[in-house]
């Protein structure tokens, strides 16, 4: 546990160049969105489905002005508020789905890799097949399903996303487990009588979860895109449940020809920024944690001038 | 210009092919500079083979790479390295790069990964020869390559094969052939047989021996195996913690070692007549912050008080062996009381390598 | 998947082809289960939920939904083997017809986008790897990240709002009605049929319609290629044989091109082929954005209609196509890399 502060700061102190900048900028951007998500009720001037205030209706497709800094859309909603509320939706859905992924995928991979045998082989085949399939198509199919059962709520969409990304966590954890379980320290642990559960929990777990943070961050970035894509097609979050950037973009597409740019530009930029932020964090982490790719910040070599530690010519020996 | 003309020096040079003068090679790291080579001097004449021995981490590989210029990012060189009279350390990067292949060559330790798996053997050779003699015809390139392959013992039927079709020993022969095809004046062989089994090792050493006699190549043979040095080298330099502690002819150094470290090394060698195992207690020092005075003093069975904080002075014995050790003098530089036995810290088992 | 190190090329191809069967079987099973697991009756949903119970029951019987699950599963698998992908519920067409009529559009879009992504992604990735952490690398990597982060429909939106009219490029459909009327459908792939007809107006019309959607999708996927190529270059440049070549004084440019680039591209070939799956997924969004009459747009329509039979058929076709493509890619890899051959 003492190593934790060192482990957190090591990526910053020991890397140079782009990797470090990526990490910093990515974290800043992501933090901004997380703050928007957490404090949406206070930050957003209006509700996400609010079309009037004090009985006065908002304008339809109103230009960005003082009252509505990002303008209004064709349903009389305030664009700026929908951006902020959309941040909350995005962060909620993605956070939940990655959480489910980890909770399902990591133990499954650990157990499957550790015990092997037929269940393991079948699981690998299934996960590989799922992984080979285009993630977005899978998302469509699963959301088609789950929206039938659970309605277009945050949970339903989060679960569809989980179904797509779980194979990656399973694969990574399982493969690392399979190679780690042959290690001599595991053999030694068995020799002193550790049960399977203890071995998995105490010895293997720490080792195999190392790639999970990078995977989780990069998945989060992809999940935002998938969520927006589903919203664009009308298959994700239903507009009555929450604000969603993809959905807004779909409505904005019709406006594009009419010279109305603010209904589409801001949701689009929001998506681009959040995904970029998360990707920068993921790539930055990958560069810093992956020893082969890491560029260490080397201290420059300064050689003291000669004369201070003299190296005289070889003298003839008297012996 | 034919290959012959391209690689024969215009003016013949009489002096040593390589003259290293107080060379330092330090690595940059995240916690400070590693003084891998910290003041090394030696000369190497044409046709001579100098063995460079020492424990792992003593800096011998670094020295070899430093001479070739194959150092990682953040490393720095200092001192003078005269190649046929010209200091390569003060040459432009471009000029010193062009020396490689034609004038200076390197044989690496691990042959399995040193050849491009997607390129045939023929392509490797033709690329190398063409780089330094661009005017040769295709047929001449082929002849040149086949000639050196024949010397190494690889039949022309394998000329078009891919690297993965050869065994480890054969691949090392290919590497040697590639290093020699342009008849460089100087070759660094960095533990060329460490990764190979004993029988293949013997064959490779025999080849290196042959070449030593047939070509005029000066070779720096880096190894930790004293037996190879005895077989294949004219002179030997013993390295410890970044410095050469003893150098001389093989016969002198192995027959009459002056430095305690050399003596311990020789005693640790296992042969058919070994009856008890011998080792040097402790481990090589941390090169970021080496010990004061003589770097061997924490492990030296004969350390004196003067060894603790005075750098030993290089002295030359009558036999021609150069040694850096206070036991060899010079006496006039030793302060009073310096020759008393030093108290050394007990070396804990944890310090062992 | 282990490769036989002592096998030859034909044996490897055979082994690899045999693997196709279990893969397809697993995918089909997943499709079957996923679509059957949904509660809520697929038949009534497709019919708008307004049919009286007797007619509904008749329909269910006709479609085989009252049979036990196992026999439905068996029917499904055997019909796929016969290349019968079912019938749509809403407009009662064989799914194969839907694919025939709309598959060509998706194919031309995906292939065009793939080439654009290759032409853009590989050189940029090489440059980025070669100039690591210097200005070109930073710029290229940022470009790669931004093209990945920008959803197709956003880029589509921007193009439609700002670029399309100045350039006179159409943003909807794959051809004007006249072209569709005049070009004879031989292959059902509009682009090829236009070329076959020799009508230059038709050809230019089709190409003009293709540019924006293909460029958008291609741009998006190029970011993935850039990242792939760059990482491989970085690792290749650190390899032992590159160092050995430099020790022989080989010209640095040659070392980069001949040793680093070529070797880095070999593993990239495999992965790039697999990115085709990415393109199929992206095609769905592109088709919706640009009103491109392909399979993706059809799929979305059938999903919104809850036309379960159509969805199952189209997804099945996609699954089979992907497995076959990955087979081709693996064989191509075996052809390029001599280590696999012997």
Coordinates of C-alpha atoms in Angstrom, one line a residue, chain A residues 148-296:
Chain A
X148 CA -37.6 -4.3 -25.3
X149 CA -37.2 -5.6 -21.8
X150 CA -36.0 -2.7 -19.8
X151 CA -37.0 0.3 -21.8
X152 CA -34.6 2.9 -23.0
X153 CA -33.1 3.6 -19.6
X154 CA -29.6 4.2 -18.5
X155 CA -29.3 0.7 -17.1
X156 CA -30.5 -1.0 -20.3
X157 CA -28.0 0.9 -22.5
X158 CA -25.2 0.3 -20.0
X159 CA -25.8 -3.4 -20.1
X160 CA -25.8 -3.5 -23.9
X161 CA -22.4 -1.8 -23.8
X162 CA -21.2 -4.2 -21.2
X163 CA -22.1 -7.1 -23.5
X164 CA -19.9 -5.7 -26.2
X165 CA -16.8 -4.9 -24.2
X166 CA -16.8 -7.8 -21.7
X167 CA -14.9 -10.1 -24.2
X168 CA -11.8 -7.8 -24.0
X169 CA -11.6 -7.9 -20.3
X170 CA -12.1 -11.6 -20.2
X171 CA -9.4 -12.2 -22.9
X172 CA -6.8 -10.1 -21.3
X173 CA -7.3 -11.4 -17.8
X174 CA -7.6 -15.0 -18.9
X175 CA -4.5 -14.9 -21.0
X176 CA -2.5 -13.2 -18.3
X177 CA -3.8 -15.8 -15.8
X178 CA -2.9 -18.7 -18.0
X179 CA 0.7 -17.6 -18.2
X180 CA 0.9 -16.4 -14.6
X181 CA -0.4 -19.6 -13.1
X182 CA 2.7 -21.5 -14.4
X183 CA 5.0 -19.2 -12.4
X184 CA 7.1 -20.7 -9.7
X185 CA 5.7 -18.6 -7.0
X186 CA 2.3 -20.0 -7.6
X187 CA 3.7 -23.5 -7.4
X188 CA 5.4 -22.6 -4.2
X189 CA 2.1 -21.3 -2.8
X190 CA 0.4 -24.5 -3.6
X191 CA 3.3 -26.4 -1.9
X192 CA 2.6 -24.6 1.3
X193 CA -1.1 -25.5 1.1
X194 CA -2.8 -22.5 -0.4
X195 CA -6.3 -23.2 -1.7
X196 CA -7.3 -22.3 -5.2
X197 CA -9.3 -19.4 -4.0
X198 CA -6.4 -18.0 -2.0
X199 CA -4.1 -18.4 -4.9
X200 CA -6.4 -16.6 -7.3
X201 CA -7.2 -13.8 -4.8
X202 CA -3.8 -13.1 -3.3
X203 CA -1.3 -14.2 -5.8
X204 CA -2.7 -13.9 -9.3
X205 CA -5.2 -11.1 -9.0
X206 CA -2.6 -8.3 -8.5
X207 CA -0.6 -9.4 -11.5
X208 CA -3.4 -9.9 -14.0
X209 CA -5.3 -6.7 -13.4
X210 CA -2.4 -4.5 -14.6
X211 CA -3.8 -4.0 -18.0
X212 CA -7.3 -3.3 -16.8
X213 CA -6.9 0.5 -16.2
X214 CA -5.7 1.2 -19.7
X215 CA -8.3 -1.1 -21.2
X216 CA -11.0 0.5 -19.1
X217 CA -10.1 4.0 -20.2
X218 CA -9.9 3.2 -23.9
X219 CA -13.1 1.2 -23.6
X220 CA -14.8 4.2 -22.0
X221 CA -13.8 6.4 -25.0
X222 CA -15.2 3.8 -27.4
X223 CA -18.4 3.4 -25.3
X224 CA -19.1 7.1 -25.5
X225 CA -18.9 6.8 -29.3
X226 CA -21.1 3.7 -29.3
X227 CA -23.6 5.4 -27.0
X228 CA -23.8 8.4 -29.2
X229 CA -24.2 6.2 -32.3
X230 CA -27.1 4.4 -30.7
X231 CA -28.7 7.7 -29.8
X232 CA -28.2 8.9 -33.3
X233 CA -30.1 5.9 -34.6
X234 CA -32.8 6.3 -32.0
X235 CA -31.9 3.0 -30.4
X236 CA -30.3 4.2 -27.2
X237 CA -31.5 6.4 -24.4
X238 CA -35.0 7.5 -25.0
X239 CA -35.3 11.3 -25.1
X240 CA -37.8 11.3 -22.3
X241 CA -35.4 9.6 -19.9
X242 CA -32.3 11.7 -20.4
X243 CA -30.4 14.0 -22.7
X244 CA -28.1 12.4 -25.1
X245 CA -25.7 14.0 -27.5
X246 CA -26.1 11.5 -30.3
X247 CA -29.8 11.9 -30.3
X248 CA -29.4 15.7 -30.6
X249 CA -27.1 15.3 -33.5
X250 CA -29.7 13.3 -35.4
X251 CA -32.2 16.1 -35.1
X252 CA -29.6 18.6 -36.0
X253 CA -28.8 16.8 -39.3
X254 CA -32.0 18.1 -40.8
X255 CA -31.1 21.6 -39.7
X256 CA -27.7 21.6 -41.4
X257 CA -29.0 22.6 -44.7
X258 CA -31.0 25.4 -43.3
X259 CA -28.0 27.2 -41.9
X260 CA -28.7 26.3 -38.3
X261 CA -25.3 25.2 -37.0
X262 CA -25.5 25.4 -33.2
X263 CA -27.8 22.5 -32.7
X264 CA -25.2 20.1 -34.1
X265 CA -21.9 21.7 -33.5
X266 CA -22.0 21.8 -29.7
X267 CA -23.2 18.2 -29.1
X268 CA -20.6 17.1 -31.7
X269 CA -17.8 19.0 -30.1
X270 CA -18.8 17.6 -26.7
X271 CA -18.5 14.1 -28.0
X272 CA -15.1 14.8 -29.7
X273 CA -13.7 16.5 -26.6
X274 CA -14.7 13.8 -24.1
X275 CA -13.6 10.9 -26.3
X276 CA -10.3 12.7 -27.0
X277 CA -9.8 13.3 -23.3
X278 CA -10.4 9.7 -22.4
X279 CA -8.2 8.4 -25.3
X280 CA -5.4 10.7 -24.3
X281 CA -5.6 9.3 -20.8
X282 CA -5.7 5.8 -22.0
X283 CA -2.8 6.2 -24.5
X284 CA -0.8 8.2 -22.0
X285 CA -1.2 5.5 -19.4
X286 CA -0.3 2.9 -21.9
X287 CA 2.9 4.6 -22.9
X288 CA 3.9 5.2 -19.3
X289 CA 3.0 1.8 -17.9
X290 CA 4.3 -0.3 -20.9
X291 CA 8.0 -0.6 -20.4
X292 CA 8.8 -1.2 -24.0
X293 CA 7.1 1.9 -25.2
X294 CA 8.1 4.1 -22.3
X295 CA 10.5 7.0 -22.9
X296 CA 12.3 7.5 -19.7

